mmCIF file of C-alpha atoms (C1' of nucleotides) in Angstrom:
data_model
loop_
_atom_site.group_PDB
_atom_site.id
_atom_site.type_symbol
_atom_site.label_atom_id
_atom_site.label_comp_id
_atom_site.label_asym_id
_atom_site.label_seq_id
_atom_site.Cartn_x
_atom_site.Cartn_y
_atom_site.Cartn_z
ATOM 1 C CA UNK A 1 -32.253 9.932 -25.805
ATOM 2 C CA UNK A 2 -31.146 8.230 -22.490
ATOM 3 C CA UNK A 3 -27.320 7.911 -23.200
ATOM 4 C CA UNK A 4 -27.551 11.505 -24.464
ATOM 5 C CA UNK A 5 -29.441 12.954 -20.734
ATOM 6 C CA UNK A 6 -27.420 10.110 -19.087
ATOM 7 C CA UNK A 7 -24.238 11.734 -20.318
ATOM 8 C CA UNK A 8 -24.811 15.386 -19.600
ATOM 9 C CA UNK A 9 -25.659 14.536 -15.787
ATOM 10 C CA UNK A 10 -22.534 12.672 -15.906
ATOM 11 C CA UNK A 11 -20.653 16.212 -17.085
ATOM 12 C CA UNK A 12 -22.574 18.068 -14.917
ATOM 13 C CA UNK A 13 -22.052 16.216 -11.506
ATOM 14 C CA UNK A 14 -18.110 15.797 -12.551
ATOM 15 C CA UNK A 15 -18.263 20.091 -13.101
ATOM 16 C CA UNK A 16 -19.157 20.342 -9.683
ATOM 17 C CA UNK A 17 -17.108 17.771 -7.707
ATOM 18 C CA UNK A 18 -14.108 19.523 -9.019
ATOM 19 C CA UNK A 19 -14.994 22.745 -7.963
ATOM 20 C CA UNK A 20 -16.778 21.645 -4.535
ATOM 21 C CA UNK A 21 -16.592 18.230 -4.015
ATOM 22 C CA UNK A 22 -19.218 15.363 -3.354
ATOM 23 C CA UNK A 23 -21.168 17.329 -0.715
ATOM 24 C CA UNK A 24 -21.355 20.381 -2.914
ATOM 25 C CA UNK A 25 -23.672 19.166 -5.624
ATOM 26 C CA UNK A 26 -27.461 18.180 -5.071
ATOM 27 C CA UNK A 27 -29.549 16.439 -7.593
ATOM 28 C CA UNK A 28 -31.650 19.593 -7.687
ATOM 29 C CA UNK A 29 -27.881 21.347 -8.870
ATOM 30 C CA UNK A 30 -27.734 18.585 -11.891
ATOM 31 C CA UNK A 31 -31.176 18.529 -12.717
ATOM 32 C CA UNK A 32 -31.144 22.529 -13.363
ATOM 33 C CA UNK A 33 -27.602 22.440 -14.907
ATOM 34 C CA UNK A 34 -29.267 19.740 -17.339
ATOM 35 C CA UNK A 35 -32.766 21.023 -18.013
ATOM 36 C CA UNK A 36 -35.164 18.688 -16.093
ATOM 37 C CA UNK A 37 -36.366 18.196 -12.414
ATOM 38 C CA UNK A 38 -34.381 16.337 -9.630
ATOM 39 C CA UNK A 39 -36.752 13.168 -9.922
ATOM 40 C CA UNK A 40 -35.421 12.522 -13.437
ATOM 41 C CA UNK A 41 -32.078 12.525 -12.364
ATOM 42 C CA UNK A 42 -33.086 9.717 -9.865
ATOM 43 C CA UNK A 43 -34.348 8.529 -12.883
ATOM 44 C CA UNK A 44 -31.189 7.566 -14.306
ATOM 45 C CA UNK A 45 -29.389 7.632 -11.490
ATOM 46 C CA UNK A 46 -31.248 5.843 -8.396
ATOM 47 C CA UNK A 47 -29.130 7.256 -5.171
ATOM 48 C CA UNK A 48 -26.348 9.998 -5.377
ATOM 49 C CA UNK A 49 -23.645 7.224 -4.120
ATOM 50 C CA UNK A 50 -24.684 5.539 -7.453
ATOM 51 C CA UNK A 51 -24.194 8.462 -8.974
ATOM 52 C CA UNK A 52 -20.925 9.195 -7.111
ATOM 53 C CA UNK A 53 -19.740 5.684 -8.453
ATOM 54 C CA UNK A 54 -20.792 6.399 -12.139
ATOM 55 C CA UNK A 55 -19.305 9.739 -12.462
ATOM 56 C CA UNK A 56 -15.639 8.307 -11.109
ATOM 57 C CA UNK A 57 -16.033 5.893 -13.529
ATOM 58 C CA UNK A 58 -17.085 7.939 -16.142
ATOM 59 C CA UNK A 59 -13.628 10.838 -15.483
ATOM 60 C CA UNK A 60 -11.619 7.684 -15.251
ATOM 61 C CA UNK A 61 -12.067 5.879 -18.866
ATOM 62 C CA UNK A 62 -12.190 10.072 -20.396
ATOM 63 C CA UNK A 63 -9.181 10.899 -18.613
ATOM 64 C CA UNK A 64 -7.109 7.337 -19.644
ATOM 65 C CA UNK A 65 -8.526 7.218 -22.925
ATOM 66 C CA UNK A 66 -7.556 11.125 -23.557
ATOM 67 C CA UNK A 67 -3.710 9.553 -22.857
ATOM 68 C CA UNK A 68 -3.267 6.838 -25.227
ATOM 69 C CA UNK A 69 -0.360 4.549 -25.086
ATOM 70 C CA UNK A 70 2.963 5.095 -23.580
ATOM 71 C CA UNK A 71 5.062 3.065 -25.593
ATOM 72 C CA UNK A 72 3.361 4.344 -28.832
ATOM 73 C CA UNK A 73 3.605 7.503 -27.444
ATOM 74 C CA UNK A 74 7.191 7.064 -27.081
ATOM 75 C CA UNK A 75 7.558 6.001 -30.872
ATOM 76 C CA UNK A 76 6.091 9.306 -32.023
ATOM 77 C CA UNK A 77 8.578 10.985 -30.097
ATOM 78 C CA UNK A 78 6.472 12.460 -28.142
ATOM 79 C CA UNK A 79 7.266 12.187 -23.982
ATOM 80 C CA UNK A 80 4.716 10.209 -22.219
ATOM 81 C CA UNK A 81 5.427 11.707 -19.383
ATOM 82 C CA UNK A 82 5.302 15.268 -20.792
ATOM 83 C CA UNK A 83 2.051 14.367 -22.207
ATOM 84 C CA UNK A 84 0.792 13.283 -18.691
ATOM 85 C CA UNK A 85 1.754 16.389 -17.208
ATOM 86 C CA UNK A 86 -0.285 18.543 -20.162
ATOM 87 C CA UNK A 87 -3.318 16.146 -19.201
ATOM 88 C CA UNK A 88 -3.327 17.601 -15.378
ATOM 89 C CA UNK A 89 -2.560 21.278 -17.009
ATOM 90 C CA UNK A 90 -5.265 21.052 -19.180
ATOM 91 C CA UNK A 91 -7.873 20.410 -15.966
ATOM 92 C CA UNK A 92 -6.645 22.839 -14.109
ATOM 93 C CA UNK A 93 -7.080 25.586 -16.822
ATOM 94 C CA UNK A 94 -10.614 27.523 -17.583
ATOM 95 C CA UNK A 95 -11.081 27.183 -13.989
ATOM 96 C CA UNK A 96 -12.294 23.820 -14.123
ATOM 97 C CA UNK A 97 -10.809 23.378 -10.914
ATOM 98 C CA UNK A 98 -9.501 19.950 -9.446
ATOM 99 C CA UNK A 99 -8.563 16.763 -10.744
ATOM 100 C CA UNK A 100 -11.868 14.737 -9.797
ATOM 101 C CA UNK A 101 -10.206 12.008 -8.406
ATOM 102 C CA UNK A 102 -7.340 14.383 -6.573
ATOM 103 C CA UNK A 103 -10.852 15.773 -5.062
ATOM 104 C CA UNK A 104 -12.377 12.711 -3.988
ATOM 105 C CA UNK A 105 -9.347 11.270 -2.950
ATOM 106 C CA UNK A 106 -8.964 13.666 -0.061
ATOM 107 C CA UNK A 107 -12.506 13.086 1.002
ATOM 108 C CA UNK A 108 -12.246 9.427 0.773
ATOM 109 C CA UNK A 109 -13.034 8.798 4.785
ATOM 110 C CA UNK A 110 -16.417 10.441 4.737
ATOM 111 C CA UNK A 111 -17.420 8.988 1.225
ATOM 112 C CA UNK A 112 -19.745 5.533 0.817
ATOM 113 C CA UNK A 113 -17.163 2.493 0.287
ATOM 114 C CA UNK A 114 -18.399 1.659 -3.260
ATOM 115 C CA UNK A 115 -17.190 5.170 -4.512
ATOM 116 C CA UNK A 116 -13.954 4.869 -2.398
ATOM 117 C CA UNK A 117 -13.299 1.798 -4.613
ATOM 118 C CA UNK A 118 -13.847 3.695 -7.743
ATOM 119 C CA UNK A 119 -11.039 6.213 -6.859
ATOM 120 C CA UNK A 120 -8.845 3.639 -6.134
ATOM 121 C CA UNK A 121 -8.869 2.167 -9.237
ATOM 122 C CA UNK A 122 -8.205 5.776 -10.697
ATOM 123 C CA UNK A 123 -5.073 6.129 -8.713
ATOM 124 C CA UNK A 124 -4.124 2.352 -9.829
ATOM 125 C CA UNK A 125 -4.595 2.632 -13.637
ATOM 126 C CA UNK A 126 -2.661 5.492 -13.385
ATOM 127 C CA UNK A 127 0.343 4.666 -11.495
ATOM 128 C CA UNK A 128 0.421 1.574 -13.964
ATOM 129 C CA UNK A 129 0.380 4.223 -17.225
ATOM 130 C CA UNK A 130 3.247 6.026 -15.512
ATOM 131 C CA UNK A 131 4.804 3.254 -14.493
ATOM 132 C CA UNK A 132 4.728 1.786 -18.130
ATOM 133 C CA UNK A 133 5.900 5.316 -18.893
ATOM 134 C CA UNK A 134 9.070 5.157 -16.880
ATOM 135 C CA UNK A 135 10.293 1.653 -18.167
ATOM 136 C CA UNK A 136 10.071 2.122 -21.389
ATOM 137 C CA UNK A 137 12.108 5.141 -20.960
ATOM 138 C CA UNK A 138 14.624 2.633 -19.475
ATOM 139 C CA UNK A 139 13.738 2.370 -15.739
ATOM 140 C CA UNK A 140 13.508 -0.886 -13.937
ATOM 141 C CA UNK A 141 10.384 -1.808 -12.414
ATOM 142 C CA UNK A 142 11.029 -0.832 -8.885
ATOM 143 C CA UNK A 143 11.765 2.767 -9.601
ATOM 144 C CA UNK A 144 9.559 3.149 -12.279
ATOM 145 C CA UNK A 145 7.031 2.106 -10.073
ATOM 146 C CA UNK A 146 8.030 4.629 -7.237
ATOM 147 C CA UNK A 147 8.907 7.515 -9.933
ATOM 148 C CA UNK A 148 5.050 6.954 -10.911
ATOM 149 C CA UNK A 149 3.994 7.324 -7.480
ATOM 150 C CA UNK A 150 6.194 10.543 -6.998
ATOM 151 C CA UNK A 151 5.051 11.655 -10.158
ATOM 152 C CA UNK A 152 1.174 11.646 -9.267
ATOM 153 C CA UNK A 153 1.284 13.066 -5.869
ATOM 154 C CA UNK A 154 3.480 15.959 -7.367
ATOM 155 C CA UNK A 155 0.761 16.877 -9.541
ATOM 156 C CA UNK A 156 -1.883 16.222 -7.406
ATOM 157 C CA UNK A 157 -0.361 18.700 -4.978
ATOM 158 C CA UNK A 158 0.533 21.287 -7.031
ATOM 159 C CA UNK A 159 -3.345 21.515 -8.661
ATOM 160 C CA UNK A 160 -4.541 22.187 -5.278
ATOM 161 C CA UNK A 161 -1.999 24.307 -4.502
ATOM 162 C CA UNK A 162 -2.386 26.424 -7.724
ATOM 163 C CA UNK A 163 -6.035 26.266 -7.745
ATOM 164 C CA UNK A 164 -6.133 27.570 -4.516
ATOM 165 C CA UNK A 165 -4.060 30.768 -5.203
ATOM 166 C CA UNK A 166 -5.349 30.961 -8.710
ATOM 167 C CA UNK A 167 -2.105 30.865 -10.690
ATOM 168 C CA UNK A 168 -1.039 28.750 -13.250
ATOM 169 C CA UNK A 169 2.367 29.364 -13.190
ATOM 170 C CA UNK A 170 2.627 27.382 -9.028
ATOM 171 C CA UNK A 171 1.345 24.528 -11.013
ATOM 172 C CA UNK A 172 4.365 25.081 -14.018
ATOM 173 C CA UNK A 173 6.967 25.737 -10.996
ATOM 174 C CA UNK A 174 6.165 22.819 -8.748
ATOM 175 C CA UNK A 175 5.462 20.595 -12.065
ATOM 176 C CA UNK A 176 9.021 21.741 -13.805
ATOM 177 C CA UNK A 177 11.487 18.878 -12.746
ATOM 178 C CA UNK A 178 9.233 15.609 -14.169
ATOM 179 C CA UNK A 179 10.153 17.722 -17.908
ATOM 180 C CA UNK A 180 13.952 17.230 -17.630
ATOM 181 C CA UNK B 1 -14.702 28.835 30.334
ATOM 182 C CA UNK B 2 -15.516 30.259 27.076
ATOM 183 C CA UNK B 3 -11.625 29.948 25.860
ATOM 184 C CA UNK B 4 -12.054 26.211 26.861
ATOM 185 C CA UNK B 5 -15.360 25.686 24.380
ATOM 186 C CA UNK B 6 -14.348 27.935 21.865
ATOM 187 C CA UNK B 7 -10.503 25.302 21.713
ATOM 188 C CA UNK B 8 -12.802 22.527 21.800
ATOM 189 C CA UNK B 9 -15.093 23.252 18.826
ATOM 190 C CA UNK B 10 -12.446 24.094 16.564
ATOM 191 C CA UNK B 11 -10.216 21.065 17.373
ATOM 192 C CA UNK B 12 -13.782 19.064 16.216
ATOM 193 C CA UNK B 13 -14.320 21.490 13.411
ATOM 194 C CA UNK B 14 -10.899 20.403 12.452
ATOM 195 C CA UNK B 15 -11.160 17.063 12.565
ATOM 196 C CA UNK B 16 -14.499 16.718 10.601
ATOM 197 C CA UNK B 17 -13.096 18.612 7.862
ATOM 198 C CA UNK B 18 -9.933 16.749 7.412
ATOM 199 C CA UNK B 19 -12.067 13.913 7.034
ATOM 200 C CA UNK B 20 -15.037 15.242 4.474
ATOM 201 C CA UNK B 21 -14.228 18.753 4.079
ATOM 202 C CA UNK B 22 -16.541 22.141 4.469
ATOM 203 C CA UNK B 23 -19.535 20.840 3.487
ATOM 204 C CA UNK B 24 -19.348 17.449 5.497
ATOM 205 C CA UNK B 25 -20.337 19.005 8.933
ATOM 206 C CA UNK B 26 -23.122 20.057 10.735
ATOM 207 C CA UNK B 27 -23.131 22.654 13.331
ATOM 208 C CA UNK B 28 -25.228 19.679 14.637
ATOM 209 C CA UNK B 29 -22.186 17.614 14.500
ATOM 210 C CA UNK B 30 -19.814 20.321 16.159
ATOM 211 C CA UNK B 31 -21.919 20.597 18.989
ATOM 212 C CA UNK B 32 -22.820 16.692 19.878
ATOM 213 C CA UNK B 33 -18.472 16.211 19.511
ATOM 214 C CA UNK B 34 -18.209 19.038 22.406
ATOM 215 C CA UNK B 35 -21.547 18.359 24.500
ATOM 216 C CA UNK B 36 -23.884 21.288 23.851
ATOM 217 C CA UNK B 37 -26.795 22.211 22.053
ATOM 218 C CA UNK B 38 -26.001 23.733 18.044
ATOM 219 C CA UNK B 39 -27.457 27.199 19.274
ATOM 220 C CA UNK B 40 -24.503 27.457 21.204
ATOM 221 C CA UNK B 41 -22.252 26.912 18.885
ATOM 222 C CA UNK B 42 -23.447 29.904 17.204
ATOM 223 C CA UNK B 43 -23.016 31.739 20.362
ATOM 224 C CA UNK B 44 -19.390 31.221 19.993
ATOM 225 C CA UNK B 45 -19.128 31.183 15.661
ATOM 226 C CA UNK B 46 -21.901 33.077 14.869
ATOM 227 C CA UNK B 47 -21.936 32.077 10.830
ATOM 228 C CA UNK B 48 -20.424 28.739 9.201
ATOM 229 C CA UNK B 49 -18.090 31.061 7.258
ATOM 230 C CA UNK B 50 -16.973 32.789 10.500
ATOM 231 C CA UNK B 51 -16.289 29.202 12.044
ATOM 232 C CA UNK B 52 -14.398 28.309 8.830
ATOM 233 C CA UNK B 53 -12.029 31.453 8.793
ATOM 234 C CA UNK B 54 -11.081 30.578 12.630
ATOM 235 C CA UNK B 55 -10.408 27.255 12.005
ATOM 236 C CA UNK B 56 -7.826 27.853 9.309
ATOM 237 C CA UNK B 57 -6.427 30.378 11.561
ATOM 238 C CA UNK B 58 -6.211 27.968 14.137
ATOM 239 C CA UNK B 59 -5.126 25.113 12.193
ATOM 240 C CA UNK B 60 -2.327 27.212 10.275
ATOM 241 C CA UNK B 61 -0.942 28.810 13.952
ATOM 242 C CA UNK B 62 -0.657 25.266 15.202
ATOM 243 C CA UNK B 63 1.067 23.531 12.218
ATOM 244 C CA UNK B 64 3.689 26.451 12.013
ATOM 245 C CA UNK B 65 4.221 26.949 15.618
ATOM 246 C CA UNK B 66 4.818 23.214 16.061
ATOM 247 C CA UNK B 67 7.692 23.530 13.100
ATOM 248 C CA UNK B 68 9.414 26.179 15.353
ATOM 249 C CA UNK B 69 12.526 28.076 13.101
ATOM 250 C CA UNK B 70 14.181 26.369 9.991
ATOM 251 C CA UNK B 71 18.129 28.204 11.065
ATOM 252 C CA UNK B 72 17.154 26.847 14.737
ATOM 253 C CA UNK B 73 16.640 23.266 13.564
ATOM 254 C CA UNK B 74 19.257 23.548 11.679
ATOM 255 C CA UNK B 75 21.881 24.553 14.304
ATOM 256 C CA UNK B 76 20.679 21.677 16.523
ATOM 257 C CA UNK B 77 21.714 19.130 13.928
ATOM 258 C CA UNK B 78 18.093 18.634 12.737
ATOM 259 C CA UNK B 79 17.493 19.023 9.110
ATOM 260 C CA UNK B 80 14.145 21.312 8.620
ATOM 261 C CA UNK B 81 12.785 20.013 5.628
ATOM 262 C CA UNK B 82 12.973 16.207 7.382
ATOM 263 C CA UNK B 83 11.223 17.961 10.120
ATOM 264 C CA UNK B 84 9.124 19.630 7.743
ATOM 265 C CA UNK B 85 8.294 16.269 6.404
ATOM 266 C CA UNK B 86 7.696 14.633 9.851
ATOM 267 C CA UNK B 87 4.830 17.019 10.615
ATOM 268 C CA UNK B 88 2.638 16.308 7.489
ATOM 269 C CA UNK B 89 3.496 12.235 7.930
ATOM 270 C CA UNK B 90 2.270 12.624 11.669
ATOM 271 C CA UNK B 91 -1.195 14.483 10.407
ATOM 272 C CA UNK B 92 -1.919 11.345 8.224
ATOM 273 C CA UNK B 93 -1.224 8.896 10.977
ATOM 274 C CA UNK B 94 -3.942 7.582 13.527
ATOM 275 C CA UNK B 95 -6.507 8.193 10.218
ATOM 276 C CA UNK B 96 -6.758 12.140 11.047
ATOM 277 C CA UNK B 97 -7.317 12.388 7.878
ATOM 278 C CA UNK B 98 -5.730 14.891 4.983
ATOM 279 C CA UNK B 99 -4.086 18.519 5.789
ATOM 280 C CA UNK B 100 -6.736 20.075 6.624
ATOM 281 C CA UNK B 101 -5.619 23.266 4.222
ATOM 282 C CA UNK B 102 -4.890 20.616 1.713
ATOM 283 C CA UNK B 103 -8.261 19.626 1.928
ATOM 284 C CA UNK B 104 -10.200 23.330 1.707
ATOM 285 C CA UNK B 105 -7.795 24.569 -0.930
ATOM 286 C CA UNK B 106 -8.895 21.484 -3.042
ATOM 287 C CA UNK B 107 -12.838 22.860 -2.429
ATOM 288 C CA UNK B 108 -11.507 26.631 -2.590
ATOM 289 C CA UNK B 109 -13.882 27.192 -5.356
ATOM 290 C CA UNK B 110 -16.614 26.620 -4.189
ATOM 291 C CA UNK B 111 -16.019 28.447 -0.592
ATOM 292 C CA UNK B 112 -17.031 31.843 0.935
ATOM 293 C CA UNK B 113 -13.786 33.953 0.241
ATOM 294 C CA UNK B 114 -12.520 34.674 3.671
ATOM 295 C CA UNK B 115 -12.051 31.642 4.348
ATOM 296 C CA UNK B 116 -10.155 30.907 0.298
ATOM 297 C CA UNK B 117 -7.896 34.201 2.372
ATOM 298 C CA UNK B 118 -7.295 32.156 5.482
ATOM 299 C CA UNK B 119 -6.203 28.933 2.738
ATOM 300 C CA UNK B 120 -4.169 31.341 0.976
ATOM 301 C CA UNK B 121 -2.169 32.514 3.889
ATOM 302 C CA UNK B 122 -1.743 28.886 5.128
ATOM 303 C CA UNK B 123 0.115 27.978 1.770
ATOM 304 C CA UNK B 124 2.271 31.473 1.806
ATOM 305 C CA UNK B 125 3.680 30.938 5.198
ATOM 306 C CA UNK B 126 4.452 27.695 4.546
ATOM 307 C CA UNK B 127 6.065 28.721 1.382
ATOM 308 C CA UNK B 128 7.614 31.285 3.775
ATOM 309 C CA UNK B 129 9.001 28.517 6.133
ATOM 310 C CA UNK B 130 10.157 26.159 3.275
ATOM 311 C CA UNK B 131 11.893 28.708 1.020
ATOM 312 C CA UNK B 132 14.405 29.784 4.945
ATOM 313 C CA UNK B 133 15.033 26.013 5.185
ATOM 314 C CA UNK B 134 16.302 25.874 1.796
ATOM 315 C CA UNK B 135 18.148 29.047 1.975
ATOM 316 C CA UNK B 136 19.980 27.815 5.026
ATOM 317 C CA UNK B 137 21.076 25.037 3.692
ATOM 318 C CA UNK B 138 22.665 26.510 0.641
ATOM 319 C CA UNK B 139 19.821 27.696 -1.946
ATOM 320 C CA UNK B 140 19.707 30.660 -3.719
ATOM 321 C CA UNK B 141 16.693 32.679 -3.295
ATOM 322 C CA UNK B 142 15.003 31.695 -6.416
ATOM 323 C CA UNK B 143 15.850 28.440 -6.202
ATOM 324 C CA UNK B 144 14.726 28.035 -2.723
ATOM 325 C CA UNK B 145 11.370 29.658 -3.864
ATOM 326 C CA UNK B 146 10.876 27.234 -6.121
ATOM 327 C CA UNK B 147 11.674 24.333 -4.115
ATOM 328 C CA UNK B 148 9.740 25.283 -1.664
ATOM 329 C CA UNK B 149 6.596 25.120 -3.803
ATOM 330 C CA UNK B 150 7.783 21.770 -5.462
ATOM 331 C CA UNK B 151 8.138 20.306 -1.581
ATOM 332 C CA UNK B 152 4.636 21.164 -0.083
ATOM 333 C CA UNK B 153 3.130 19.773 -3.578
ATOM 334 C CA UNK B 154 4.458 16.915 -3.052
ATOM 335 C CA UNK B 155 3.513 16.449 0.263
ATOM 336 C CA UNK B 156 -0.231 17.896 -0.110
ATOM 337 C CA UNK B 157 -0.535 15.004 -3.062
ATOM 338 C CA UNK B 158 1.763 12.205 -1.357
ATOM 339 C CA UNK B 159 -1.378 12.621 1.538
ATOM 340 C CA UNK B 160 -4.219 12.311 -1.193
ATOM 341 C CA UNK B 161 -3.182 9.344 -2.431
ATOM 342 C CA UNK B 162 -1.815 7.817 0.875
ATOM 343 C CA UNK B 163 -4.793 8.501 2.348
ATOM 344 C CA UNK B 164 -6.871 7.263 -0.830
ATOM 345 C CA UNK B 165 -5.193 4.346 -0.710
ATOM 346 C CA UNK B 166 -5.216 3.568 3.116
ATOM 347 C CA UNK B 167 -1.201 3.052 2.716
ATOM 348 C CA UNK B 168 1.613 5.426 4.756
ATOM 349 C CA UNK B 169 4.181 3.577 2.941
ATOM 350 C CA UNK B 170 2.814 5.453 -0.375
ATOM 351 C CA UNK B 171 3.434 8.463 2.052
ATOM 352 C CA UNK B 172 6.756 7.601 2.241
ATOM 353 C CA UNK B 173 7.845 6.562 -1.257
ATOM 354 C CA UNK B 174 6.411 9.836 -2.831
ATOM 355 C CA UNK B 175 8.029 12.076 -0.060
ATOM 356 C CA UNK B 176 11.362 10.161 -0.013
ATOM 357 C CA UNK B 177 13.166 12.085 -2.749
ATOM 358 C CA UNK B 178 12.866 15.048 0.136
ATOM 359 C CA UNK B 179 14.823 13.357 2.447
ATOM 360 C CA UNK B 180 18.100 13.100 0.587
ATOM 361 C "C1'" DG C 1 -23.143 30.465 28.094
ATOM 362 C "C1'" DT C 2 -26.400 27.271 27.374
ATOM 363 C "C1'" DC C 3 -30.934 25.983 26.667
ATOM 364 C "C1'" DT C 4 -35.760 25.196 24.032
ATOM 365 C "C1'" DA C 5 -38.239 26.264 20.246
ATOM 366 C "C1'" DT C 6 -38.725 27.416 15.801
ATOM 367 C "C1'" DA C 7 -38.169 29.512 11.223
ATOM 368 C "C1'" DA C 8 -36.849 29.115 6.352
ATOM 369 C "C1'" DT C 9 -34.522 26.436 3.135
ATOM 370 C "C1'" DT C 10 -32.384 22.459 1.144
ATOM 371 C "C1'" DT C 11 -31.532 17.682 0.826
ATOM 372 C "C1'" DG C 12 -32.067 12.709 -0.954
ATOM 373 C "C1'" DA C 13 -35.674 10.077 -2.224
ATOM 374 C "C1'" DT C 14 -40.492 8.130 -3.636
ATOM 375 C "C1'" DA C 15 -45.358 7.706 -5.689
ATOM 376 C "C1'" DG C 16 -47.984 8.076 -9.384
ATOM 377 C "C1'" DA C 17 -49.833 10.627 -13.674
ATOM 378 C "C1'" DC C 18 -48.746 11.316 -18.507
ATOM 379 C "C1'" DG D 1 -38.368 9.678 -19.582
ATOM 380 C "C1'" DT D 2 -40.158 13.424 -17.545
ATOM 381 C "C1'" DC D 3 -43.322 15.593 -14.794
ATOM 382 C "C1'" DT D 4 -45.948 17.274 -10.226
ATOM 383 C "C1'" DA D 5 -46.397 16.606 -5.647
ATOM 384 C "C1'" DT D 6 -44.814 15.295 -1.553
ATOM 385 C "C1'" DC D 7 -42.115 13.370 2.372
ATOM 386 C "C1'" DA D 8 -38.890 13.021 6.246
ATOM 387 C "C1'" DA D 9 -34.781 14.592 7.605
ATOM 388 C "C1'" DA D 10 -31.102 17.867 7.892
ATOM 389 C "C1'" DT D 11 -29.283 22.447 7.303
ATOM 390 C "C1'" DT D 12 -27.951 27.406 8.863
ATOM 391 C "C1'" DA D 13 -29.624 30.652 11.666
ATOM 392 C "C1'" DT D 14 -32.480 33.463 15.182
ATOM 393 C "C1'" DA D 15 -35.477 34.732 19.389
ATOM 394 C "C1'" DG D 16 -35.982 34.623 23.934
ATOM 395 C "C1'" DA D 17 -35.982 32.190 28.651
ATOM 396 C "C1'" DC D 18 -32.818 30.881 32.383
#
DNA sequence: GTCTATAATTTGATAGAC
DNA sequence: GTCTATCAAATTATAGAC
């Protein structure tokens, strides 16, 4: 089945960009990882910068779908901005390494223009969850809108700074005041 | 002068990989920045890995020399973490690119491990530099410890998404908390 | 210290059979 | 959809002349 082979490249290729970034994975990497040869890969996926642009899209929609809603969040009780900061612990644990689009992000000037655009929109959609986060918890617009900001680049940082000494508990430290 | 090539190819090392990272230069690319021949450059760095441990060696010496002393800073009137601040903005500016330990420690899995050491002690001594800042202004140890971490996450992820983005002011809205 | 030349491997990508 | 075969280019690295 295509969507089935389609998918598992997809899994594959976003495996390695989190642990090497989008010069660290070859087609040759996926096609082994997946169980056929590099030309089927090209198969599905005609040029690694379409590939590139699939597999941002693909850890977007996961990652925002895994969320939910805010507000109905909210109405369970449950903190939506507690539950955003499980969904950047849960990446970093198993040693999956990175958040893809934290990854990317920092290698934006050397990567083709069409992908760039894809990790934009990452970093958009999500300051707009947060942002929805932080109003309905009662903050205007303005600051919810900068709290969102704060919020992402906090956790950005502290995956790369936790991945990078292997321990969990930087990323629970640096992480601790969005809880209160 | 061999001093004189040596400076030269890791200031270019440096600047390639806070634009792509590790894997996004060439030894090719080194030596066509400085004006010889790649064989040379492996007169000076014999091995990739070699030429990645010096240039987080140089690039951490540099950053943390520039900072000077946090109880210094502090008697002149300046405030260190501002400072502290001021020298991560100023590495985003002109499109340099990321921090360049930022950067590696996001790729740290997939790196040879003396240079994941070199990353490691970039992070530390920062920690190190952060945690006397806080102290002298007031902090308990613990407390400055932890601050410390939560200030250079921020800052490693306010530069992801600024640079992402192509925006300083996003710099500045996620960092601004630190300035108060 | 820098060069030319070259080795051995890997890379992204294509052509064409099945 | 997947394969074999292949290409042109790029990669890290080495040998040896100057």
């Amino acid at each position: 089945m295509k969507q089935d082979k389609e998918h598992q490249i997809l899994q594959a290729a976003e495996e390695m960009v989190r642990q090497g970034g989008y010069n660290s994975f070859s087609f040759r990497n996926i096609a082994s990882a997946v169980g056929i040869k590099s030309s089927s890969v090209h198969y599905h996926f005609a040029t690694k910068e379409a590939l590139g642009v699939a597999v941002t899209k693909f850890y977007t929609d996961k990652f925002l779908d895994a969320l939910g809603n805010p507000q109905e969040l909210l109405e369970k009780g449950i903190d939506p901005v507690g539950k955003y900061v499980e969904a950047f612990r849960a990446e970093l644990e198993d040693n999956k390494g990175m958040c893809m689009c934290g990854m990317l992000g920092a290698e934006a000037a050397s990567l083709p223009e069409n992908v760039v655009k894809e990790i934009r929109t990452f970093f958009k959609r999500n300051q707009n969850w947060l942002q929805e986060a932080y109003t309905s918890k009662g903050f205007k617009d303005k600051e919810a809108s900068a709290k969102a900001l704060q919020a992402m680049a906090l956790l950005e940082g502290a995956m790369i700074i936790s991945n990078t000494l292997s321990d969990l508990k930087i990323f629970d430290i640096s992480t601790q005041a969005l809880l209160d």
